[in-house]
Coordinates of C-alpha atoms in Angstrom, one line a residue:
Chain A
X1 CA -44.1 -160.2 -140.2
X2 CA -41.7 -158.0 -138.6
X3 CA -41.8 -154.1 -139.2
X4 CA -39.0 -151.7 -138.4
X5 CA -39.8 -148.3 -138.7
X6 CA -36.6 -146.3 -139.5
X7 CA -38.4 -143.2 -137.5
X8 CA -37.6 -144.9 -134.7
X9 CA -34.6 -147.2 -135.3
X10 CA -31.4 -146.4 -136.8
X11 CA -30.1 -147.9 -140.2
X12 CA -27.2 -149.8 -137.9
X13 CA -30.4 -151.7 -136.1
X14 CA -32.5 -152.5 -138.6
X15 CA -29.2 -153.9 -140.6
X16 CA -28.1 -156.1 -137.5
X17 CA -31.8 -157.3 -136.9
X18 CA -31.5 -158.4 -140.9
X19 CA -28.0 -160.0 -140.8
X20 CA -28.9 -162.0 -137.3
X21 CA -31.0 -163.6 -139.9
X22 CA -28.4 -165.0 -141.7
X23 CA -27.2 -166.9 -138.2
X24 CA -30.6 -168.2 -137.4
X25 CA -33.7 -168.0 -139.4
X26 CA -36.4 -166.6 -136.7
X27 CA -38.6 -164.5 -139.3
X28 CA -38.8 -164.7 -143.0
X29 CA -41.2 -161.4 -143.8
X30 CA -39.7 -157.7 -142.9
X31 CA -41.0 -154.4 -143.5
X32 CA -39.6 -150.9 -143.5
X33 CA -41.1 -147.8 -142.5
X34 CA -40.2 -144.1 -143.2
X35 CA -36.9 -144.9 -145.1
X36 CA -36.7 -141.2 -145.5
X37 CA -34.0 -140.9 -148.1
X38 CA -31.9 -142.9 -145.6
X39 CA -28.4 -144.5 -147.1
X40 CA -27.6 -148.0 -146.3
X41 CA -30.7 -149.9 -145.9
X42 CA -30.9 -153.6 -146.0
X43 CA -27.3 -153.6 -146.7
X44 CA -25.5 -157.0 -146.8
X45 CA -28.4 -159.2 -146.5
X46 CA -27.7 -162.9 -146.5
X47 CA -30.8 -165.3 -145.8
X48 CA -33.7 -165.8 -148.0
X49 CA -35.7 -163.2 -146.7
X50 CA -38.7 -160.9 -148.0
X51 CA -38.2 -157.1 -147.5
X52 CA -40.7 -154.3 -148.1
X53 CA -39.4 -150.9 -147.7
X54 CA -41.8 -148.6 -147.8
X55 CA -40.6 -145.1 -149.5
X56 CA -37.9 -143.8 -150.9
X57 CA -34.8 -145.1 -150.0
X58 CA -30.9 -143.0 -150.1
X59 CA -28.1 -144.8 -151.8
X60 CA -26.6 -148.5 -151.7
X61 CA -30.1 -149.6 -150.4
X62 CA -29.9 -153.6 -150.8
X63 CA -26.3 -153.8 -152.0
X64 CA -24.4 -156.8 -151.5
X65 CA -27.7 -158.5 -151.4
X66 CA -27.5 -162.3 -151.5
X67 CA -30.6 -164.7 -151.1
X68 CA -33.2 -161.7 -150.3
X69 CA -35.7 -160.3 -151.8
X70 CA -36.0 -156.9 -151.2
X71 CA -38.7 -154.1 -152.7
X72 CA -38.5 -150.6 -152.2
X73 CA -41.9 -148.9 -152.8
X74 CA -40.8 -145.9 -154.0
X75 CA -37.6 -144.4 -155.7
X76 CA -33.8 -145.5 -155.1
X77 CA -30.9 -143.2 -154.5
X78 CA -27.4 -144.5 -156.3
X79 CA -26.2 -147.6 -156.5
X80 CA -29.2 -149.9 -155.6
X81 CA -28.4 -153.3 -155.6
X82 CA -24.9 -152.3 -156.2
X83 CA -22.5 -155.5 -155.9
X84 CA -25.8 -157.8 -155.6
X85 CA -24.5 -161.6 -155.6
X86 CA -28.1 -163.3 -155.6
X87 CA -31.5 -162.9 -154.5
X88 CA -34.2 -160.1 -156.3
X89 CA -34.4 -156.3 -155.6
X90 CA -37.3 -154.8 -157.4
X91 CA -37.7 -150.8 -157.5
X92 CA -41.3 -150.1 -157.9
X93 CA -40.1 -146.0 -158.7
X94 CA -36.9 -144.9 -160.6
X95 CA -33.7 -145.4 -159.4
X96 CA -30.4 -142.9 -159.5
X97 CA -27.4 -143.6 -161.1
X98 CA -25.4 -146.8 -160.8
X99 CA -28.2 -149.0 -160.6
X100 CA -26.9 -152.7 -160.1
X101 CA -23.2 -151.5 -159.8
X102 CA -20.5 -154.5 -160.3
X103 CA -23.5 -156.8 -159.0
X104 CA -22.5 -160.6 -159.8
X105 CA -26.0 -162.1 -159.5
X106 CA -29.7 -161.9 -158.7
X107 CA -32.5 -160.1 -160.5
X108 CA -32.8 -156.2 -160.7
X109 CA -35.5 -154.8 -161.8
X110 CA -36.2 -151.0 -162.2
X111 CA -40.3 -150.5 -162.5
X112 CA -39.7 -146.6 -163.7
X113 CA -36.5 -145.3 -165.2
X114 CA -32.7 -145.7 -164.3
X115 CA -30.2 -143.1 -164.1
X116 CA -26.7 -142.7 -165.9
X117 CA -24.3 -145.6 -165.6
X118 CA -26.9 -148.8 -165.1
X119 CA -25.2 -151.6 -164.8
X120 CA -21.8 -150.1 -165.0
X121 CA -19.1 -152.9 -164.6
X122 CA -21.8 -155.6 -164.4
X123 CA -20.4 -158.9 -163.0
X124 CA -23.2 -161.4 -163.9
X125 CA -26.3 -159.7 -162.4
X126 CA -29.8 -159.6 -164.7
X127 CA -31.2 -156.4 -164.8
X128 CA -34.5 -155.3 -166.2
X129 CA -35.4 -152.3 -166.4
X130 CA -39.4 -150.7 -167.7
X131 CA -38.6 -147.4 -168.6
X132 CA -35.7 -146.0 -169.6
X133 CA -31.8 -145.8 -168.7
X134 CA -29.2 -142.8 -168.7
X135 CA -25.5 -142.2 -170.6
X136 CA -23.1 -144.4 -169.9
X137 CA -25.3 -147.8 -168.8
X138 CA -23.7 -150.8 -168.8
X139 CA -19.8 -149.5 -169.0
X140 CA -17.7 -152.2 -168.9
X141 CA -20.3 -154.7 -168.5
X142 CA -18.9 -158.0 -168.1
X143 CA -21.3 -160.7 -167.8
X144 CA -25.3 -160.4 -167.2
X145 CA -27.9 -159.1 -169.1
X146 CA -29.5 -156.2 -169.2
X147 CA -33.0 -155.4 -170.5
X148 CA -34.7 -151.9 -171.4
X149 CA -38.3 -151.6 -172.6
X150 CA -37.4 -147.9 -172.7
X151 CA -35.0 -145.7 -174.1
X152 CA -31.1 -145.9 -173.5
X153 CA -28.9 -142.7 -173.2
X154 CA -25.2 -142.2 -174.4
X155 CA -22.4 -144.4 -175.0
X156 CA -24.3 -147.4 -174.0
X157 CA -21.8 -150.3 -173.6
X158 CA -19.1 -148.8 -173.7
X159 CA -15.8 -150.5 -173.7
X160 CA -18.0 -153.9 -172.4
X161 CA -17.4 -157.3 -172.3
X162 CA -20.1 -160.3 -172.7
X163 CA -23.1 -158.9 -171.2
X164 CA -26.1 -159.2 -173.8
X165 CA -27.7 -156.0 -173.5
X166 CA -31.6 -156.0 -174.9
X167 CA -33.7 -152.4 -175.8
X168 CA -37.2 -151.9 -177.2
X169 CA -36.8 -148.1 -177.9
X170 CA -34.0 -146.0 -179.2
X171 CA -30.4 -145.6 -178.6
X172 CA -28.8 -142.2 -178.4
X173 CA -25.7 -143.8 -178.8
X174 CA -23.7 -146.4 -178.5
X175 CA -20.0 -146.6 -176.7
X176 CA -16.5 -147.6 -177.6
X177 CA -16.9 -151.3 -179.1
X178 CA -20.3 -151.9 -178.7
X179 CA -22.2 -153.1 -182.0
X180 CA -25.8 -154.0 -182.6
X181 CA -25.9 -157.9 -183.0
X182 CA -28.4 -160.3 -184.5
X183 CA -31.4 -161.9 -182.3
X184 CA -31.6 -165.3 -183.4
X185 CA -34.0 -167.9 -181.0
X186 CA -31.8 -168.6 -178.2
X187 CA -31.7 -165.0 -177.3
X188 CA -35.3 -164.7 -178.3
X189 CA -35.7 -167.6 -175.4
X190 CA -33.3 -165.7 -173.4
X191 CA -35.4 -162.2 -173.0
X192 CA -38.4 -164.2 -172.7
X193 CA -37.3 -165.6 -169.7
X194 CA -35.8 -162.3 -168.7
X195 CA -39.1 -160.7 -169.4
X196 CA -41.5 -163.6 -167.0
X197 CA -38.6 -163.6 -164.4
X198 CA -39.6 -159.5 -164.0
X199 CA -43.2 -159.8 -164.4
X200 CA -43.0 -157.5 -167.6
X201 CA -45.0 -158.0 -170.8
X202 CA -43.5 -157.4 -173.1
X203 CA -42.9 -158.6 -176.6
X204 CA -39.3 -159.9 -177.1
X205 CA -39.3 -159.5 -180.7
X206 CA -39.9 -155.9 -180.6
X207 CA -35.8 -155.1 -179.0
X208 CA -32.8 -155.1 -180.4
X209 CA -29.6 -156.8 -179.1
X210 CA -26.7 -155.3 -178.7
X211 CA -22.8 -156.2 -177.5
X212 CA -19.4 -156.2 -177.8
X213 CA -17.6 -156.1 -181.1
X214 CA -14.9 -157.4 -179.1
X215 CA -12.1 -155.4 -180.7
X216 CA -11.0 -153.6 -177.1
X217 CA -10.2 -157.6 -176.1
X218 CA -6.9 -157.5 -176.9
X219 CA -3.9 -155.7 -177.4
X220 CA -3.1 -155.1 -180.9
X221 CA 0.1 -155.6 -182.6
X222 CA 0.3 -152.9 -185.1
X223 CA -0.1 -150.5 -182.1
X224 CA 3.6 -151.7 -180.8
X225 CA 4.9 -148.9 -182.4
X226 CA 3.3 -146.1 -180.1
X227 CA 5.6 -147.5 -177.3
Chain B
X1 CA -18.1 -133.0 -151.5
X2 CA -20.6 -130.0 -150.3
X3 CA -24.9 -130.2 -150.2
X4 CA -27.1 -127.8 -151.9
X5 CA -30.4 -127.1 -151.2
X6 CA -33.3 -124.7 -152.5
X7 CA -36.9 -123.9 -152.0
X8 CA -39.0 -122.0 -154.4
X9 CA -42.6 -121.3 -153.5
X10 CA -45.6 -121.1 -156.0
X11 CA -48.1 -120.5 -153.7
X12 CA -47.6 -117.2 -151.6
X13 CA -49.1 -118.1 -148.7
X14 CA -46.1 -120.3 -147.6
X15 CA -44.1 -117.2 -147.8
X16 CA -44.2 -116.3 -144.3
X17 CA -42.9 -119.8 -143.6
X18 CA -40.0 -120.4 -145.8
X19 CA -37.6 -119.9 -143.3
X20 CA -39.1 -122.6 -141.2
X21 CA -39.2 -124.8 -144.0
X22 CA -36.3 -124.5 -145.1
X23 CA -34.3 -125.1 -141.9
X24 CA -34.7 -128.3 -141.8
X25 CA -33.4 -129.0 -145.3
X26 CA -30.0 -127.2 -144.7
X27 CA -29.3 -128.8 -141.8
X28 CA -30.2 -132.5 -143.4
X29 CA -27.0 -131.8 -145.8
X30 CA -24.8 -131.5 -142.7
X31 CA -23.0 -134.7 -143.8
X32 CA -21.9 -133.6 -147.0
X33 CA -20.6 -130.1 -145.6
X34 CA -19.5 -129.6 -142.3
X35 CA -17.5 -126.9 -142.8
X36 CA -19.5 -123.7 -143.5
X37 CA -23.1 -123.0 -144.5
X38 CA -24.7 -120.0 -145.8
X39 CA -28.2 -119.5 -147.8
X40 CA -30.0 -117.2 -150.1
X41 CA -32.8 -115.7 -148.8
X42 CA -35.4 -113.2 -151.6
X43 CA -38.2 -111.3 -150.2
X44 CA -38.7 -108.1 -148.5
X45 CA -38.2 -106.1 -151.7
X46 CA -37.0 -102.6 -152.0
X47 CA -38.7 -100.3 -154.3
X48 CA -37.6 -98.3 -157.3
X49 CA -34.5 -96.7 -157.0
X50 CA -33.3 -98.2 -153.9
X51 CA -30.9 -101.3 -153.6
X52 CA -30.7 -103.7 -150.6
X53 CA -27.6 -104.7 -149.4
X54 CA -26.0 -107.7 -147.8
X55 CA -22.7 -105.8 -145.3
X56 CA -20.4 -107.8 -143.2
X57 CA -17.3 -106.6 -141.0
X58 CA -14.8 -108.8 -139.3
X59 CA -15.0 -107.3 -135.8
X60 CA -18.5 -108.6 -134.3
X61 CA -18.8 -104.9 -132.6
X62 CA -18.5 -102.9 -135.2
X63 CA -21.0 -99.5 -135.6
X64 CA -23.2 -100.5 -137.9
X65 CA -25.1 -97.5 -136.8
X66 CA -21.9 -95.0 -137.4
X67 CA -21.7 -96.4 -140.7
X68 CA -25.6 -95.7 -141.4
X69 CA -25.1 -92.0 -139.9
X70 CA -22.5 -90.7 -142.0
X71 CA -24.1 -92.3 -145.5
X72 CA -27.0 -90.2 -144.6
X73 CA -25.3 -86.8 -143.6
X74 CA -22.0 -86.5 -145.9
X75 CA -23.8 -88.5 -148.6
X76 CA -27.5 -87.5 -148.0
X77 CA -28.9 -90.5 -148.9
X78 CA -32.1 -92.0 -147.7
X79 CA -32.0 -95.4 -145.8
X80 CA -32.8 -98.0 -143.6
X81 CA -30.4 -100.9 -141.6
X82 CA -31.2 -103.5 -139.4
X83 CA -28.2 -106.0 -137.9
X84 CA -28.8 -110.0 -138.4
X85 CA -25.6 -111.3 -136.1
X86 CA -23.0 -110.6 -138.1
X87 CA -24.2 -109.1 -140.7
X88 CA -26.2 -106.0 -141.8
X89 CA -29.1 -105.3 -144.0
X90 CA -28.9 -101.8 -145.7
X91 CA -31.4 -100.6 -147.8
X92 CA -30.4 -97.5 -149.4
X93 CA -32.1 -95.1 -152.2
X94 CA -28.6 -94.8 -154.1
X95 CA -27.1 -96.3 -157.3
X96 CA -25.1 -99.1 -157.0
X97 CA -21.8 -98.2 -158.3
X98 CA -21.5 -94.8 -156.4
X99 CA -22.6 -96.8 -153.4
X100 CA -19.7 -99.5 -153.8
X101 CA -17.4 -96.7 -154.3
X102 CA -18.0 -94.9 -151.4
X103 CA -17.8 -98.1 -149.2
X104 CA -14.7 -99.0 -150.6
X105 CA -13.1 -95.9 -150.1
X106 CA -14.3 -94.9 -146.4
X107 CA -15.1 -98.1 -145.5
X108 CA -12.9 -100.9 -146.6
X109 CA -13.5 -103.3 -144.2
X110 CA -16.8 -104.2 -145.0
X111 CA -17.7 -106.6 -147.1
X112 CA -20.4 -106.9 -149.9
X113 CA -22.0 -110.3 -149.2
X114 CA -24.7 -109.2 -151.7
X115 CA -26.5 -106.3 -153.6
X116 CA -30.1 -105.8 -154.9
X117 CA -33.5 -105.7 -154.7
X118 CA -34.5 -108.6 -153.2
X119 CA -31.6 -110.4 -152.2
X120 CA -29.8 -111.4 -148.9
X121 CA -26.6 -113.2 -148.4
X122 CA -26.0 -114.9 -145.0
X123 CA -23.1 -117.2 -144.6
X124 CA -20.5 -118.3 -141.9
X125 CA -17.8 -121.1 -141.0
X126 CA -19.4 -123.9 -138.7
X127 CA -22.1 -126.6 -138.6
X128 CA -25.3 -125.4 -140.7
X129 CA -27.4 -125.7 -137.4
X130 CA -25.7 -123.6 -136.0
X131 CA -25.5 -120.7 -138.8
X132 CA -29.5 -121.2 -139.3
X133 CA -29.8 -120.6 -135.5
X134 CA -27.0 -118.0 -135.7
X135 CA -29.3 -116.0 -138.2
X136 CA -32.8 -116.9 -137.0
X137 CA -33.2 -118.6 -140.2
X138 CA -36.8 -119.7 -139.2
X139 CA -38.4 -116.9 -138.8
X140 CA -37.5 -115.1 -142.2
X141 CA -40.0 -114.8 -145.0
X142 CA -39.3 -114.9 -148.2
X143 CA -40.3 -116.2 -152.2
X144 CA -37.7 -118.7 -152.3
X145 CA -34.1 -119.7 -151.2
X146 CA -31.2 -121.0 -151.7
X147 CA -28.4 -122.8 -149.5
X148 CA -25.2 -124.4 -149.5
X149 CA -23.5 -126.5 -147.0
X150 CA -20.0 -127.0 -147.6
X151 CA -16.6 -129.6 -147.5
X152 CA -14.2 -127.3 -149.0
X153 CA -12.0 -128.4 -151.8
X154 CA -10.9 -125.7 -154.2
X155 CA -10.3 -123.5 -151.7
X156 CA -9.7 -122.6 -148.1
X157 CA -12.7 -122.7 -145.3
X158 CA -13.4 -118.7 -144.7
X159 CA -16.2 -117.1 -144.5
X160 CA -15.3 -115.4 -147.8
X161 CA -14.9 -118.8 -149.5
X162 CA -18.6 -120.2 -148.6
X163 CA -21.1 -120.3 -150.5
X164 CA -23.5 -118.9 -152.1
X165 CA -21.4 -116.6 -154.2
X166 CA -23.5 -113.2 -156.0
X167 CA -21.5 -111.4 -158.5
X168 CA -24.1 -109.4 -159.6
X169 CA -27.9 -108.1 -158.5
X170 CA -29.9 -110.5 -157.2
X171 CA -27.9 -113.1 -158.9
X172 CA -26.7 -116.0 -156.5
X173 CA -25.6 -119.3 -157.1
X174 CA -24.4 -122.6 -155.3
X175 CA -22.7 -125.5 -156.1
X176 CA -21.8 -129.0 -156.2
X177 CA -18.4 -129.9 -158.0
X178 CA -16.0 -128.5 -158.9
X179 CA -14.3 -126.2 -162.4
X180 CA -11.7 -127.4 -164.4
X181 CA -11.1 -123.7 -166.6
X182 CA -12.2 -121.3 -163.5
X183 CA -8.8 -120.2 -163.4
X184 CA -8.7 -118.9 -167.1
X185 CA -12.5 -117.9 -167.6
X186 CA -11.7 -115.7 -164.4
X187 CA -8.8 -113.9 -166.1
X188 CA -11.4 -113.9 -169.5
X189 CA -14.2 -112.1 -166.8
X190 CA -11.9 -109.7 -165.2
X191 CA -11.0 -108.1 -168.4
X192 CA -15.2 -108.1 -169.0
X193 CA -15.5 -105.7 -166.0
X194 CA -16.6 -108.5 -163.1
X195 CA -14.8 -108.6 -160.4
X196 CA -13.9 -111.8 -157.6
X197 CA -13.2 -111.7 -154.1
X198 CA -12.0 -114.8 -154.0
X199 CA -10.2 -117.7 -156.0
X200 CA -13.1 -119.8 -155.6
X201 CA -14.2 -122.1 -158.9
X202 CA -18.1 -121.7 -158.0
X203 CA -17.4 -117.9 -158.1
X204 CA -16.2 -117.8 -161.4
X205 CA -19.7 -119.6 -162.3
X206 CA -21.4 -117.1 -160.5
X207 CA -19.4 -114.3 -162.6
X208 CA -20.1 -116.1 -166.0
X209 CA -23.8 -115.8 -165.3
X210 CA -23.5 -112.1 -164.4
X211 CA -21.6 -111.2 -167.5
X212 CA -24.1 -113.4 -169.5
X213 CA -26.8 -111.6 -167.8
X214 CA -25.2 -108.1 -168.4
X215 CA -25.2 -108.9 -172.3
X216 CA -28.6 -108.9 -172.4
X217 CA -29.1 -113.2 -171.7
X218 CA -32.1 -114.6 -170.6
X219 CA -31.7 -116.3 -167.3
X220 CA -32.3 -119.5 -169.6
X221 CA -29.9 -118.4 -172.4
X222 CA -27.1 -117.7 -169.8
X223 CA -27.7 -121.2 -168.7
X224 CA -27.3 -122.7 -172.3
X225 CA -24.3 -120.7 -173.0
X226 CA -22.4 -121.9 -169.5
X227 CA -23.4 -125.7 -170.3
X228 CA -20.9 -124.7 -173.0
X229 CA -18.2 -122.8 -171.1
X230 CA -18.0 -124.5 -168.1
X231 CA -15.7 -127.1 -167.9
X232 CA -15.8 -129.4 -164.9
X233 CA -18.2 -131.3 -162.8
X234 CA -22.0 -129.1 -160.8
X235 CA -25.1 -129.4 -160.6
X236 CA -26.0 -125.9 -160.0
X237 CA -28.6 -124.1 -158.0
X238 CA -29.5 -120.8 -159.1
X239 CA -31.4 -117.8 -157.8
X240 CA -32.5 -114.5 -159.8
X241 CA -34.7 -111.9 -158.1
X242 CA -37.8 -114.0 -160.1
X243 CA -36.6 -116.9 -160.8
X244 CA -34.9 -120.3 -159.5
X245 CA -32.8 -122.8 -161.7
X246 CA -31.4 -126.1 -161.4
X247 CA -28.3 -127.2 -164.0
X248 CA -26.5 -130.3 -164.4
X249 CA -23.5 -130.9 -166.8
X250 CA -23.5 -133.6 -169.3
X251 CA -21.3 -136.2 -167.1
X252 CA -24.1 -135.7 -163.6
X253 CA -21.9 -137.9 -161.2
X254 CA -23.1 -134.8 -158.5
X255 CA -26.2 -135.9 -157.2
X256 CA -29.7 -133.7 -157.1
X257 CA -33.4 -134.8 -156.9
X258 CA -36.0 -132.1 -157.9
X259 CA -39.5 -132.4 -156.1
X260 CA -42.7 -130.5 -157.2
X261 CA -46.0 -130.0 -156.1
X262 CA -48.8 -127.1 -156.1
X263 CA -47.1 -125.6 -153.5
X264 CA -43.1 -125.2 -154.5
X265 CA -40.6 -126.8 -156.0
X266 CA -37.6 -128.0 -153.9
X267 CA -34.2 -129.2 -154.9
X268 CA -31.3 -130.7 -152.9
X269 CA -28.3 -132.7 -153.1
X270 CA -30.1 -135.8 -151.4
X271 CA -33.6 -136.6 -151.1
X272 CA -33.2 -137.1 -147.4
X273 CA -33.2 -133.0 -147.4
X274 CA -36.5 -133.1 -148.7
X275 CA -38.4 -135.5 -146.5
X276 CA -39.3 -132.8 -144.0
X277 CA -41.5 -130.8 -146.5
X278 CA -45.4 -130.4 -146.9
X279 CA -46.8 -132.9 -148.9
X280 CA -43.6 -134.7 -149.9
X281 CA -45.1 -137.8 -150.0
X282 CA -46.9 -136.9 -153.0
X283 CA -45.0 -134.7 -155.2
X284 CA -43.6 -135.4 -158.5
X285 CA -39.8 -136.3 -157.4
X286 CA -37.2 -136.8 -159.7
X287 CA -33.9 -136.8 -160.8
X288 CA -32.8 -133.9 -163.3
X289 CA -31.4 -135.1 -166.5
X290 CA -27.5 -134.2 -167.7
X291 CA -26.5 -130.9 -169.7
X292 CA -30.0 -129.7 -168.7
X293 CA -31.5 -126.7 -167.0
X294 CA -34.8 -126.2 -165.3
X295 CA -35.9 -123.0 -164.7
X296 CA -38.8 -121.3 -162.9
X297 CA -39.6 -117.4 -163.2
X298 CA -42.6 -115.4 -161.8
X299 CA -43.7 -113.7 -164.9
X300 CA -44.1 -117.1 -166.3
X301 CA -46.2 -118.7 -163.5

């Protein structure tokens, strides 16, 4: 195992010494010490690699993350995991707003709570998160799914597309186009899987389901008028 | 863009080290505002019947003593001054309004950075390292503090335009965002009797909270009515001459983490400002929820 500790190196370092990986393979197990709130760590990772950071970490830690696996021991700043395209990035605190931004694959998951706008224009990424998530989560949400054991804040889902959005607890409210929708087996099957993939336990019959109503889709003809 | 920062102690024995403590967390927001920096400082308290004020003049030379001397022979009053760089501390046994009066008349280049009892304004143009070692920031002592580092866009980078702003005794505030309706709650204000020195939006939040305060508010009932006349994107730090707030508005896309422990509570733009504090490691951190307020007073402790 390798260990960087960010007292002593700089973001820059530790990133090159993780994307030299992606050229040739020479270590498979990092660790990260005294992340400090820094921005930018294990940024555009791409090798199956193990990463342990060990703190808190500033925004965009692990973002554009493909192949890695990456845990922060601690809390994430904004957009963790943002445009993730494969690989696992597990937050063992909470994590800030625009958790899993635009991400297109890989596993998210969020051991405390998320703030506003989880998942906001999610591209195909899973996210799971144990606690609960702010206003505005999963806005525009294209493909994916995303999983709260909490609570979810306003507008959730707003003006979204196909992502199958799960909750155990309440909703404050729900956004522009976004309906609760029947769990029948395969998405019973779905959140099960979900649920093992994250380590939670959970039960998946407890949440609800929720989506588009897919009424935003298109443009409609009896507006023609307003133009 | 801008940083803001804040330090309120519980336990009193850090007070003789706030300065030093807080430093460090100024400084840390240097990325977010490079282009002036000022802080907050409440301690040092005047006693009944005097006020404390925060003076500054253009010209680095000017006779801060003079000024002293002819308060206390044509006006008689009672005081003490010391100079901190560029600034002076007055602390005068006078009332207020007479006091602003008479400066305005016979001295009308001074500026009021702040009045009351406990509060002291210091804030310049440049990097925030440099204004905390301009001021001696770590040597000062105090209850708790507030700072601001700044990347100006409402307004142009003076010293008049940095933060914090005080509007009222005691009462300063900082802040990340920026007002849509400053323009026209200003007007609204004016005709209420405050008055701006600038056309700064994060004065006009300032102002709000002095007229709210001046109508008999609470410090939290100020705070509930502004979630619902201020228009626009903060997250607010707060100082009173007890107390320390934090406020977010509903949408929260400017950042601030909140960290507790026995010791203090600490707020700042970006956790990185906070890594440099006593026990960090095991605080309660988090992130303060939308259209909420947090507040922390001395009576209630």
């Amino acid at each position: 195992m390798k260990t960087i500790d960010l007292a002593e190196s700089s973001i820059r370092e530790l990133n090159q010494a993780l994307h030299d990986q992606a050229v040739e393979c020479t270590e498979r197990e990092w660790e990260v010490l005294n992340p400090k709130g820094q921005h930018n760590i294990a940024c555009g990772l791409d090798q199956n690699l193990s990463v342990d950071i060990h703190g808190h970490a500033g925004y965009f830690c692990a973002g554009m993350n493909k192949k890695a696996h990456v845990v922060i021991h601690g809390n994430a700043g904004q957009g963790v995991a943002e445009n993730m395209m494969s690989g696992t990035v597990r937050v063992k605190g909470d994590a800030s707003q625009a958790a899993g931004a635009t991400a297109h694959g890989g596993l998210l998951v969020i051991e405390g709570n998320a703030g506003a706008r989880c998942g906001i224009s999610m591209k195909g990424v899973d996210i799971v998160v144990k606690g609960s998530i702010g206003h505005m989560s999963c806005f525009m949400g294209q493909s994916g799914n995303l999983v709260v054991c909490g609570d979810a804040g306003d507008a959730l889902g707003d003006s979204m597309y196909e992502v199958h959005i799960y909750v155990k607890g309440t909703v404050k409210s729900l956004g522009a186009d976004c309906i609760e929708k029947e769990m029948r087996p395969e998405h019973i099957e779905e959140l099960t899987e979900l649920l093992n993939r994250a380590g939670l336990d959970e039960d998946p019959a407890s949440f609800k389901r929720y989506g588009s109503a897919r009424q935003l889709y298109n443009f409609k003809v009896d507006n023609a008028g307003a133009y | 863009m801008c940083g803001i920062v804040g330090l309120y102690l519980k336990n009193p024995e850090l007070e003789s080290r706030i300065g030093e403590l807080f430093k460090p967390m100024l400084i840390a927001m240097t990325d977010r505002g490079p282009d002036s920096a000022g802080f907050a400082i409440y301690g040092d308290e005047v006693g009944e019947g005097w006020i404390k004020l925060t003076l500054r003049h253009p010209e680095t030379d000017y006779d801060w003593e003079a000024l002293a001397t002819r308060l206390k022979t044509e006006q008689q009053l009672e005081l003490s001054w010391f100079q901190n760089a560029s600034v002076a501390v007055f602390k005068v046994r006078a009332e207020e309004a007479a006091l602003r009066e008479w400066l305005a008349e016979e001295a009308p280049d001074v500026l009021i950075l702040s009045v009351g009892q406990s509060i002291e304004i210091l804030k310049e143009v440049g990097l925030p390292e440099k204004i905390a070692e301009t001021f001696s920031l770590e040597r000062m002592k105090g209850s708790h503090i507030i700072g601001h580092t700044r990347m100006a866009t409402e307004s142009a980078v003076t010293m008049e335009g940095s933060h914090p702003f005080s509007t009222g005794m005691d009462l300063c505030l900082v802040h990340n965002g920026s007002l849509s309706n400053h323009n026209r709650l200003r007007d609204t204000l004016k005709r209420e009797g405050i008055s701006f020195e600038t056309q700064n939006d994060s004065e006009v939040a300032a102002g709000y909270l002095t007229w709210r305060l001046q109508k008999g508010d609470s410090l939290k009932e100020a705070l509930e009515h502004a979630l619902e006349d201020l228009d626009g994107f903060f997250t607010f730090t707060i100082g009173t001459r007890d107390g320390f707030a934090v406020m977010r508005d509903p949408i929260a896309c400017k950042p601030a983490v909140l960290a507790e422990t026995d010791d203090y509570v600490a707020m700042a733009s970006e956790y990185q400002a906070l890594t440099t504090l006593p026990g960090i490691e095991n605080a309660r951190v988090w992130e303060p929820e939308p259209a909420t307020f947090y507040v922390w007073e001395r009576s209630s402790n």
